Amino acid sequence: MQIGIYPGSFDPVTNGHIDIIKRSAKLVDVLIVAILQNNKKTSLFTMEERIKLIEESCKDIENIQIETFSGLLVDFAKEKNANLIIRGLRALTDFEYEFQMAQMNKHLHNDMETIFLVTDVKYSFLSSSAIKEVASFGGSVCDFVPEIVAEKTLEKYKGE
Ligand code: PNS
């Protein structure tokens, strides 16, 4: 059985992430969407909220599991019997960081493979940070994230 892992911060999940989730789910038997619990980084959404938003946005995908992890991704992957990491590549600017991460993961665990799915061009400028920036100034993010995510993101900044 091929188990793939799509790791990220997902703070919050965007349409670009969802596109990668949908496409990756077709390539593996089980896709684990793994949310990093990162105490060094302040997040807008709590872990519970991020899980819920992904669950709500990916209701129609049958072979996904949404999990959280802390520490090294390769350790989590080993624990889950997964040897495939999937990441989206938006532009050349993503490449250096992704290449470094893939090399490090391979070095840490030689059986670990990373595959990159090229982001659909219509999502190539999307990032969770950009969504937060726009929403923080009251701008509409409806075109970039599922409705529930847009609603919850704007709510976060209301009254600031
Ligand atoms: O959505 P992001 O923030 O680009 O995702 C980054 C993520 C979670 C994939 C990456 O930070 C990660 O895997 N962190 C866990 C720590 C780790 O394993 N680091 C080794 C690779 S350099």
JSON list of C-alpha atoms and ligand atoms in Angstrom, two decimals:
[
{"chain": "A", "resi": 1, "resn": "MET", "atom": "CA", "xyz": [0.00, 0.00, 0.00]},
{"chain": "A", "resi": 2, "resn": "GLN", "atom": "CA", "xyz": [1.38, 3.39, -0.99]},
{"chain": "A", "resi": 3, "resn": "ILE", "atom": "CA", "xyz": [1.04, 5.97, 1.76]},
{"chain": "A", "resi": 4, "resn": "GLY", "atom": "CA", "xyz": [1.92, 9.55, 0.87]},
{"chain": "A", "resi": 5, "resn": "ILE", "atom": "CA", "xyz": [2.38, 12.52, 3.14]},
{"chain": "A", "resi": 6, "resn": "TYR", "atom": "CA", "xyz": [1.52, 16.09, 2.25]},
{"chain": "A", "resi": 7, "resn": "PRO", "atom": "CA", "xyz": [3.04, 18.18, 5.05]},
{"chain": "A", "resi": 8, "resn": "GLY", "atom": "CA", "xyz": [2.58, 21.85, 5.75]},
{"chain": "A", "resi": 9, "resn": "SER", "atom": "CA", "xyz": [1.53, 24.57, 8.15]},
{"chain": "A", "resi": 10, "resn": "PHE", "atom": "CA", "xyz": [-1.87, 25.13, 6.52]},
{"chain": "A", "resi": 11, "resn": "ASP", "atom": "CA", "xyz": [-2.46, 28.37, 8.43]},
{"chain": "A", "resi": 12, "resn": "PRO", "atom": "CA", "xyz": [-4.96, 28.45, 6.79]},
{"chain": "A", "resi": 13, "resn": "VAL", "atom": "CA", "xyz": [-5.49, 25.95, 3.97]},
{"chain": "A", "resi": 14, "resn": "THR", "atom": "CA", "xyz": [-5.83, 27.65, 0.56]},
{"chain": "A", "resi": 15, "resn": "ASN", "atom": "CA", "xyz": [-7.33, 26.58, -2.77]},
{"chain": "A", "resi": 16, "resn": "GLY", "atom": "CA", "xyz": [-3.77, 25.91, -3.91]},
{"chain": "A", "resi": 17, "resn": "HIS", "atom": "CA", "xyz": [-3.27, 23.39, -1.08]},
{"chain": "A", "resi": 18, "resn": "ILE", "atom": "CA", "xyz": [-6.61, 21.78, -1.83]},
{"chain": "A", "resi": 19, "resn": "ASP", "atom": "CA", "xyz": [-5.71, 21.38, -5.48]},
{"chain": "A", "resi": 20, "resn": "ILE", "atom": "CA", "xyz": [-2.48, 19.59, -4.45]},
{"chain": "A", "resi": 21, "resn": "ILE", "atom": "CA", "xyz": [-4.40, 17.42, -1.94]},
{"chain": "A", "resi": 22, "resn": "LYS", "atom": "CA", "xyz": [-6.92, 16.35, -4.60]},
{"chain": "A", "resi": 23, "resn": "ARG", "atom": "CA", "xyz": [-4.25, 15.56, -7.17]},
{"chain": "A", "resi": 24, "resn": "SER", "atom": "CA", "xyz": [-1.99, 13.73, -4.68]},
{"chain": "A", "resi": 25, "resn": "ALA", "atom": "CA", "xyz": [-4.86, 11.64, -3.35]},
{"chain": "A", "resi": 26, "resn": "LYS", "atom": "CA", "xyz": [-5.18, 10.16, -6.85]},
{"chain": "A", "resi": 27, "resn": "LEU", "atom": "CA", "xyz": [-1.54, 9.06, -6.81]},
{"chain": "A", "resi": 28, "resn": "VAL", "atom": "CA", "xyz": [-1.52, 7.12, -3.54]},
{"chain": "A", "resi": 29, "resn": "ASP", "atom": "CA", "xyz": [-3.71, 4.68, -1.63]},
{"chain": "A", "resi": 30, "resn": "VAL", "atom": "CA", "xyz": [-3.74, 6.85, 1.47]},
{"chain": "A", "resi": 31, "resn": "LEU", "atom": "CA", "xyz": [-2.77, 10.50, 1.69]},
{"chain": "A", "resi": 32, "resn": "ILE", "atom": "CA", "xyz": [-1.86, 11.85, 5.09]},
{"chain": "A", "resi": 33, "resn": "VAL", "atom": "CA", "xyz": [-2.22, 15.61, 5.28]},
{"chain": "A", "resi": 34, "resn": "ALA", "atom": "CA", "xyz": [0.26, 16.35, 8.07]},
{"chain": "A", "resi": 35, "resn": "ILE", "atom": "CA", "xyz": [0.01, 19.66, 9.89]},
{"chain": "A", "resi": 36, "resn": "LEU", "atom": "CA", "xyz": [3.17, 20.83, 11.62]},
{"chain": "A", "resi": 37, "resn": "GLN", "atom": "CA", "xyz": [2.77, 21.76, 15.26]},
{"chain": "A", "resi": 38, "resn": "ASN", "atom": "CA", "xyz": [5.40, 24.47, 15.41]},
{"chain": "A", "resi": 39, "resn": "ASN", "atom": "CA", "xyz": [5.77, 26.15, 18.79]},
{"chain": "A", "resi": 40, "resn": "LYS", "atom": "CA", "xyz": [8.41, 28.52, 17.39]},
{"chain": "A", "resi": 41, "resn": "LYS", "atom": "CA", "xyz": [5.97, 30.08, 14.94]},
{"chain": "A", "resi": 42, "resn": "THR", "atom": "CA", "xyz": [2.87, 32.03, 15.94]},
{"chain": "A", "resi": 43, "resn": "SER", "atom": "CA", "xyz": [-0.10, 30.83, 13.98]},
{"chain": "A", "resi": 44, "resn": "LEU", "atom": "CA", "xyz": [-3.39, 32.57, 13.28]},
{"chain": "A", "resi": 45, "resn": "PHE", "atom": "CA", "xyz": [-5.44, 29.40, 13.62]},
{"chain": "A", "resi": 46, "resn": "THR", "atom": "CA", "xyz": [-5.17, 26.85, 16.40]},
{"chain": "A", "resi": 47, "resn": "MET", "atom": "CA", "xyz": [-4.35, 23.29, 15.46]},
{"chain": "A", "resi": 48, "resn": "GLU", "atom": "CA", "xyz": [-7.96, 22.23, 16.06]},
{"chain": "A", "resi": 49, "resn": "GLU", "atom": "CA", "xyz": [-9.20, 25.01, 13.76]},
{"chain": "A", "resi": 50, "resn": "ARG", "atom": "CA", "xyz": [-6.74, 24.10, 11.03]},
{"chain": "A", "resi": 51, "resn": "ILE", "atom": "CA", "xyz": [-7.79, 20.44, 11.17]},
{"chain": "A", "resi": 52, "resn": "LYS", "atom": "CA", "xyz": [-11.46, 21.40, 11.00]},
{"chain": "A", "resi": 53, "resn": "LEU", "atom": "CA", "xyz": [-10.93, 23.74, 8.05]},
{"chain": "A", "resi": 54, "resn": "ILE", "atom": "CA", "xyz": [-9.12, 21.05, 6.07]},
{"chain": "A", "resi": 55, "resn": "GLU", "atom": "CA", "xyz": [-11.76, 18.48, 7.01]},
{"chain": "A", "resi": 56, "resn": "GLU", "atom": "CA", "xyz": [-14.56, 20.80, 5.88]},
{"chain": "A", "resi": 57, "resn": "SER", "atom": "CA", "xyz": [-12.77, 21.67, 2.66]},
{"chain": "A", "resi": 58, "resn": "CYS", "atom": "CA", "xyz": [-11.87, 18.11, 1.71]},
{"chain": "A", "resi": 59, "resn": "LYS", "atom": "CA", "xyz": [-15.07, 16.27, 2.65]},
{"chain": "A", "resi": 60, "resn": "ASP", "atom": "CA", "xyz": [-15.36, 14.69, -0.79]},
{"chain": "A", "resi": 61, "resn": "ILE", "atom": "CA", "xyz": [-11.90, 13.09, -0.79]},
{"chain": "A", "resi": 62, "resn": "GLU", "atom": "CA", "xyz": [-12.16, 9.58, 0.59]},
{"chain": "A", "resi": 63, "resn": "ASN", "atom": "CA", "xyz": [-8.58, 8.44, 1.01]},
{"chain": "A", "resi": 64, "resn": "ILE", "atom": "CA", "xyz": [-7.19, 11.24, 3.15]},
{"chain": "A", "resi": 65, "resn": "GLN", "atom": "CA", "xyz": [-6.30, 11.35, 6.82]},
{"chain": "A", "resi": 66, "resn": "ILE", "atom": "CA", "xyz": [-5.58, 14.62, 8.57]},
{"chain": "A", "resi": 67, "resn": "GLU", "atom": "CA", "xyz": [-2.93, 14.35, 11.25]},
{"chain": "A", "resi": 68, "resn": "THR", "atom": "CA", "xyz": [-0.59, 16.58, 13.22]},
{"chain": "A", "resi": 69, "resn": "PHE", "atom": "CA", "xyz": [3.10, 16.14, 13.86]},
{"chain": "A", "resi": 70, "resn": "SER", "atom": "CA", "xyz": [5.95, 17.81, 15.65]},
{"chain": "A", "resi": 71, "resn": "GLY", "atom": "CA", "xyz": [9.66, 17.20, 15.28]},
{"chain": "A", "resi": 72, "resn": "LEU", "atom": "CA", "xyz": [11.17, 15.75, 12.15]},
{"chain": "A", "resi": 73, "resn": "LEU", "atom": "CA", "xyz": [8.89, 14.98, 9.25]},
{"chain": "A", "resi": 74, "resn": "VAL", "atom": "CA", "xyz": [10.86, 11.84, 8.37]},
{"chain": "A", "resi": 75, "resn": "ASP", "atom": "CA", "xyz": [10.28, 10.43, 11.87]},
{"chain": "A", "resi": 76, "resn": "PHE", "atom": "CA", "xyz": [6.57, 11.01, 11.54]},
{"chain": "A", "resi": 77, "resn": "ALA", "atom": "CA", "xyz": [6.61, 9.47, 8.06]},
{"chain": "A", "resi": 78, "resn": "LYS", "atom": "CA", "xyz": [8.44, 6.37, 9.31]},
{"chain": "A", "resi": 79, "resn": "GLU", "atom": "CA", "xyz": [5.92, 6.00, 12.12]},
{"chain": "A", "resi": 80, "resn": "LYS", "atom": "CA", "xyz": [3.16, 6.05, 9.52]},
{"chain": "A", "resi": 81, "resn": "ASN", "atom": "CA", "xyz": [4.94, 3.65, 7.13]},
{"chain": "A", "resi": 82, "resn": "ALA", "atom": "CA", "xyz": [5.07, 6.33, 4.49]},
{"chain": "A", "resi": 83, "resn": "ASN", "atom": "CA", "xyz": [8.08, 6.86, 2.27]},
{"chain": "A", "resi": 84, "resn": "LEU", "atom": "CA", "xyz": [6.67, 9.47, -0.05]},
{"chain": "A", "resi": 85, "resn": "ILE", "atom": "CA", "xyz": [6.50, 13.19, 0.68]},
{"chain": "A", "resi": 86, "resn": "ILE", "atom": "CA", "xyz": [4.49, 15.37, -1.64]},
{"chain": "A", "resi": 87, "resn": "ARG", "atom": "CA", "xyz": [5.01, 19.11, -1.98]},
{"chain": "A", "resi": 88, "resn": "GLY", "atom": "CA", "xyz": [3.62, 21.71, -4.35]},
{"chain": "A", "resi": 89, "resn": "LEU", "atom": "CA", "xyz": [5.95, 23.92, -6.37]},
{"chain": "A", "resi": 90, "resn": "ARG", "atom": "CA", "xyz": [4.57, 27.33, -7.25]},
{"chain": "A", "resi": 91, "resn": "ALA", "atom": "CA", "xyz": [7.50, 29.06, -8.84]},
{"chain": "A", "resi": 92, "resn": "LEU", "atom": "CA", "xyz": [11.25, 29.04, -9.11]},
{"chain": "A", "resi": 93, "resn": "THR", "atom": "CA", "xyz": [11.41, 30.96, -5.84]},
{"chain": "A", "resi": 94, "resn": "ASP", "atom": "CA", "xyz": [10.03, 27.89, -4.02]},
{"chain": "A", "resi": 95, "resn": "PHE", "atom": "CA", "xyz": [12.61, 25.62, -5.54]},
{"chain": "A", "resi": 96, "resn": "GLU", "atom": "CA", "xyz": [15.67, 26.37, -3.45]},
{"chain": "A", "resi": 97, "resn": "TYR", "atom": "CA", "xyz": [13.90, 25.84, -0.13]},
{"chain": "A", "resi": 98, "resn": "GLU", "atom": "CA", "xyz": [12.08, 22.74, -1.37]},
{"chain": "A", "resi": 99, "resn": "PHE", "atom": "CA", "xyz": [15.24, 21.27, -2.87]},
{"chain": "A", "resi": 100, "resn": "GLN", "atom": "CA", "xyz": [17.11, 21.78, 0.40]},
{"chain": "A", "resi": 101, "resn": "MET", "atom": "CA", "xyz": [14.30, 20.18, 2.40]},
{"chain": "A", "resi": 102, "resn": "ALA", "atom": "CA", "xyz": [14.03, 17.21, 0.05]},
{"chain": "A", "resi": 103, "resn": "GLN", "atom": "CA", "xyz": [17.80, 16.64, 0.18]},
{"chain": "A", "resi": 104, "resn": "MET", "atom": "CA", "xyz": [17.84, 16.88, 3.97]},
{"chain": "A", "resi": 105, "resn": "ASN", "atom": "CA", "xyz": [14.93, 14.46, 4.32]},
{"chain": "A", "resi": 106, "resn": "LYS", "atom": "CA", "xyz": [16.64, 12.01, 1.96]},
{"chain": "A", "resi": 107, "resn": "HIS", "atom": "CA", "xyz": [19.84, 12.34, 3.96]},
{"chain": "A", "resi": 108, "resn": "LEU", "atom": "CA", "xyz": [17.99, 11.70, 7.22]},
{"chain": "A", "resi": 109, "resn": "HIS", "atom": "CA", "xyz": [16.10, 8.73, 5.80]},
{"chain": "A", "resi": 110, "resn": "ASN", "atom": "CA", "xyz": [17.45, 7.27, 2.60]},
{"chain": "A", "resi": 111, "resn": "ASP", "atom": "CA", "xyz": [14.20, 5.58, 1.59]},
{"chain": "A", "resi": 112, "resn": "MET", "atom": "CA", "xyz": [12.28, 8.83, 1.75]},
{"chain": "A", "resi": 113, "resn": "GLU", "atom": "CA", "xyz": [11.31, 10.17, -1.66]},
{"chain": "A", "resi": 114, "resn": "THR", "atom": "CA", "xyz": [9.94, 13.64, -2.32]},
{"chain": "A", "resi": 115, "resn": "ILE", "atom": "CA", "xyz": [7.81, 14.37, -5.33]},
{"chain": "A", "resi": 116, "resn": "PHE", "atom": "CA", "xyz": [6.74, 17.83, -6.43]},
{"chain": "A", "resi": 117, "resn": "LEU", "atom": "CA", "xyz": [3.45, 18.65, -8.07]},
{"chain": "A", "resi": 118, "resn": "VAL", "atom": "CA", "xyz": [3.51, 21.81, -10.10]},
{"chain": "A", "resi": 119, "resn": "THR", "atom": "CA", "xyz": [0.89, 24.18, -8.80]},
{"chain": "A", "resi": 120, "resn": "ASP", "atom": "CA", "xyz": [-1.93, 24.98, -11.17]},
{"chain": "A", "resi": 121, "resn": "VAL", "atom": "CA", "xyz": [-1.11, 28.36, -12.68]},
{"chain": "A", "resi": 122, "resn": "LYS", "atom": "CA", "xyz": [-4.28, 29.90, -11.29]},
{"chain": "A", "resi": 123, "resn": "TYR", "atom": "CA", "xyz": [-3.00, 29.27, -7.77]},
{"chain": "A", "resi": 124, "resn": "SER", "atom": "CA", "xyz": [0.63, 30.12, -8.42]},
{"chain": "A", "resi": 125, "resn": "PHE", "atom": "CA", "xyz": [0.51, 33.41, -6.48]},
{"chain": "A", "resi": 126, "resn": "LEU", "atom": "CA", "xyz": [-1.38, 32.04, -3.49]},
{"chain": "A", "resi": 127, "resn": "SER", "atom": "CA", "xyz": [0.08, 31.56, -0.04]},
{"chain": "A", "resi": 128, "resn": "SER", "atom": "CA", "xyz": [-1.38, 31.39, 3.45]},
{"chain": "A", "resi": 129, "resn": "SER", "atom": "CA", "xyz": [0.64, 34.51, 4.33]},
{"chain": "A", "resi": 130, "resn": "ALA", "atom": "CA", "xyz": [-0.85, 36.49, 1.44]},
{"chain": "A", "resi": 131, "resn": "ILE", "atom": "CA", "xyz": [-4.36, 35.39, 2.48]},
{"chain": "A", "resi": 132, "resn": "LYS", "atom": "CA", "xyz": [-3.72, 36.61, 6.03]},
{"chain": "A", "resi": 133, "resn": "GLU", "atom": "CA", "xyz": [-2.28, 39.89, 4.81]},
{"chain": "A", "resi": 134, "resn": "VAL", "atom": "CA", "xyz": [-5.28, 40.63, 2.57]},
{"chain": "A", "resi": 135, "resn": "ALA", "atom": "CA", "xyz": [-7.81, 39.56, 5.22]},
{"chain": "A", "resi": 136, "resn": "SER", "atom": "CA", "xyz": [-6.06, 41.60, 7.91]},
{"chain": "A", "resi": 137, "resn": "PHE", "atom": "CA", "xyz": [-6.84, 44.75, 5.93]},
{"chain": "A", "resi": 138, "resn": "GLY", "atom": "CA", "xyz": [-10.43, 43.68, 5.35]},
{"chain": "A", "resi": 139, "resn": "GLY", "atom": "CA", "xyz": [-9.89, 42.55, 1.75]},
{"chain": "A", "resi": 140, "resn": "SER", "atom": "CA", "xyz": [-11.91, 39.72, 0.25]},
{"chain": "A", "resi": 141, "resn": "VAL", "atom": "CA", "xyz": [-10.19, 36.34, 0.09]},
{"chain": "A", "resi": 142, "resn": "CYS", "atom": "CA", "xyz": [-13.20, 34.43, -1.29]},
{"chain": "A", "resi": 143, "resn": "ASP", "atom": "CA", "xyz": [-11.47, 33.72, -4.60]},
{"chain": "A", "resi": 144, "resn": "PHE", "atom": "CA", "xyz": [-8.48, 32.09, -2.92]},
{"chain": "A", "resi": 145, "resn": "VAL", "atom": "CA", "xyz": [-9.80, 29.87, -0.14]},
{"chain": "A", "resi": 146, "resn": "PRO", "atom": "CA", "xyz": [-12.95, 27.81, 0.51]},
{"chain": "A", "resi": 147, "resn": "GLU", "atom": "CA", "xyz": [-15.92, 29.83, 1.79]},
{"chain": "A", "resi": 148, "resn": "ILE", "atom": "CA", "xyz": [-15.59, 28.55, 5.35]},
{"chain": "A", "resi": 149, "resn": "VAL", "atom": "CA", "xyz": [-11.90, 29.49, 5.44]},
{"chain": "A", "resi": 150, "resn": "ALA", "atom": "CA", "xyz": [-12.63, 33.00, 4.10]},
{"chain": "A", "resi": 151, "resn": "GLU", "atom": "CA", "xyz": [-15.31, 33.47, 6.73]},
{"chain": "A", "resi": 152, "resn": "LYS", "atom": "CA", "xyz": [-13.15, 32.25, 9.63]},
{"chain": "A", "resi": 153, "resn": "THR", "atom": "CA", "xyz": [-10.10, 34.23, 8.47]},
{"chain": "A", "resi": 154, "resn": "LEU", "atom": "CA", "xyz": [-12.02, 37.51, 8.26]},
{"chain": "A", "resi": 155, "resn": "GLU", "atom": "CA", "xyz": [-13.56, 36.76, 11.67]},
{"chain": "A", "resi": 156, "resn": "LYS", "atom": "CA", "xyz": [-10.10, 36.51, 13.17]},
{"chain": "A", "resi": 157, "resn": "TYR", "atom": "CA", "xyz": [-9.29, 40.08, 12.16]},
{"chain": "A", "resi": 158, "resn": "LYS", "atom": "CA", "xyz": [-12.67, 41.58, 13.00]},
{"chain": "A", "resi": 159, "resn": "GLY", "atom": "CA", "xyz": [-12.50, 44.06, 15.82]},
{"chain": "A", "resi": 160, "resn": "GLU", "atom": "CA", "xyz": [-8.72, 44.49, 15.66]},
{"chain": "B", "resi": 1, "resn": "PNS", "atom": "O1", "xyz": [3.69, 24.90, 4.75]},
{"chain": "B", "resi": 1, "resn": "PNS", "atom": "P1", "xyz": [5.15, 25.01, 5.08]},
{"chain": "B", "resi": 1, "resn": "PNS", "atom": "O2", "xyz": [5.33, 25.91, 6.28]},
{"chain": "B", "resi": 1, "resn": "PNS", "atom": "O3", "xyz": [5.97, 25.44, 3.90]},
{"chain": "B", "resi": 1, "resn": "PNS", "atom": "O4", "xyz": [5.64, 23.54, 5.50]},
{"chain": "B", "resi": 1, "resn": "PNS", "atom": "C1", "xyz": [6.96, 23.30, 5.93]},
{"chain": "B", "resi": 1, "resn": "PNS", "atom": "C2", "xyz": [7.12, 21.89, 6.51]},
{"chain": "B", "resi": 1, "resn": "PNS", "atom": "C3", "xyz": [6.11, 21.63, 7.60]},
{"chain": "B", "resi": 1, "resn": "PNS", "atom": "C4", "xyz": [6.95, 20.87, 5.42]},
{"chain": "B", "resi": 1, "resn": "PNS", "atom": "C5", "xyz": [8.59, 21.79, 7.07]},
{"chain": "B", "resi": 1, "resn": "PNS", "atom": "O5", "xyz": [8.84, 22.92, 7.86]},
{"chain": "B", "resi": 1, "resn": "PNS", "atom": "C6", "xyz": [8.86, 20.53, 7.87]},
{"chain": "B", "resi": 1, "resn": "PNS", "atom": "O6", "xyz": [8.81, 19.44, 7.37]},
{"chain": "B", "resi": 1, "resn": "PNS", "atom": "N1", "xyz": [9.15, 20.73, 9.17]},
{"chain": "B", "resi": 1, "resn": "PNS", "atom": "C7", "xyz": [9.42, 19.66, 10.10]},
{"chain": "B", "resi": 1, "resn": "PNS", "atom": "C8", "xyz": [10.87, 19.66, 10.54]},
{"chain": "B", "resi": 1, "resn": "PNS", "atom": "C9", "xyz": [11.75, 18.86, 9.60]},
{"chain": "B", "resi": 1, "resn": "PNS", "atom": "O7", "xyz": [11.53, 17.71, 9.36]},
{"chain": "B", "resi": 1, "resn": "PNS", "atom": "N2", "xyz": [12.79, 19.51, 9.04]},
{"chain": "B", "resi": 1, "resn": "PNS", "atom": "C10", "xyz": [13.77, 18.81, 8.21]},
{"chain": "B", "resi": 1, "resn": "PNS", "atom": "C11", "xyz": [13.71, 19.25, 6.79]},
{"chain": "B", "resi": 1, "resn": "PNS", "atom": "S1", "xyz": [14.74, 20.68, 6.60]}
]
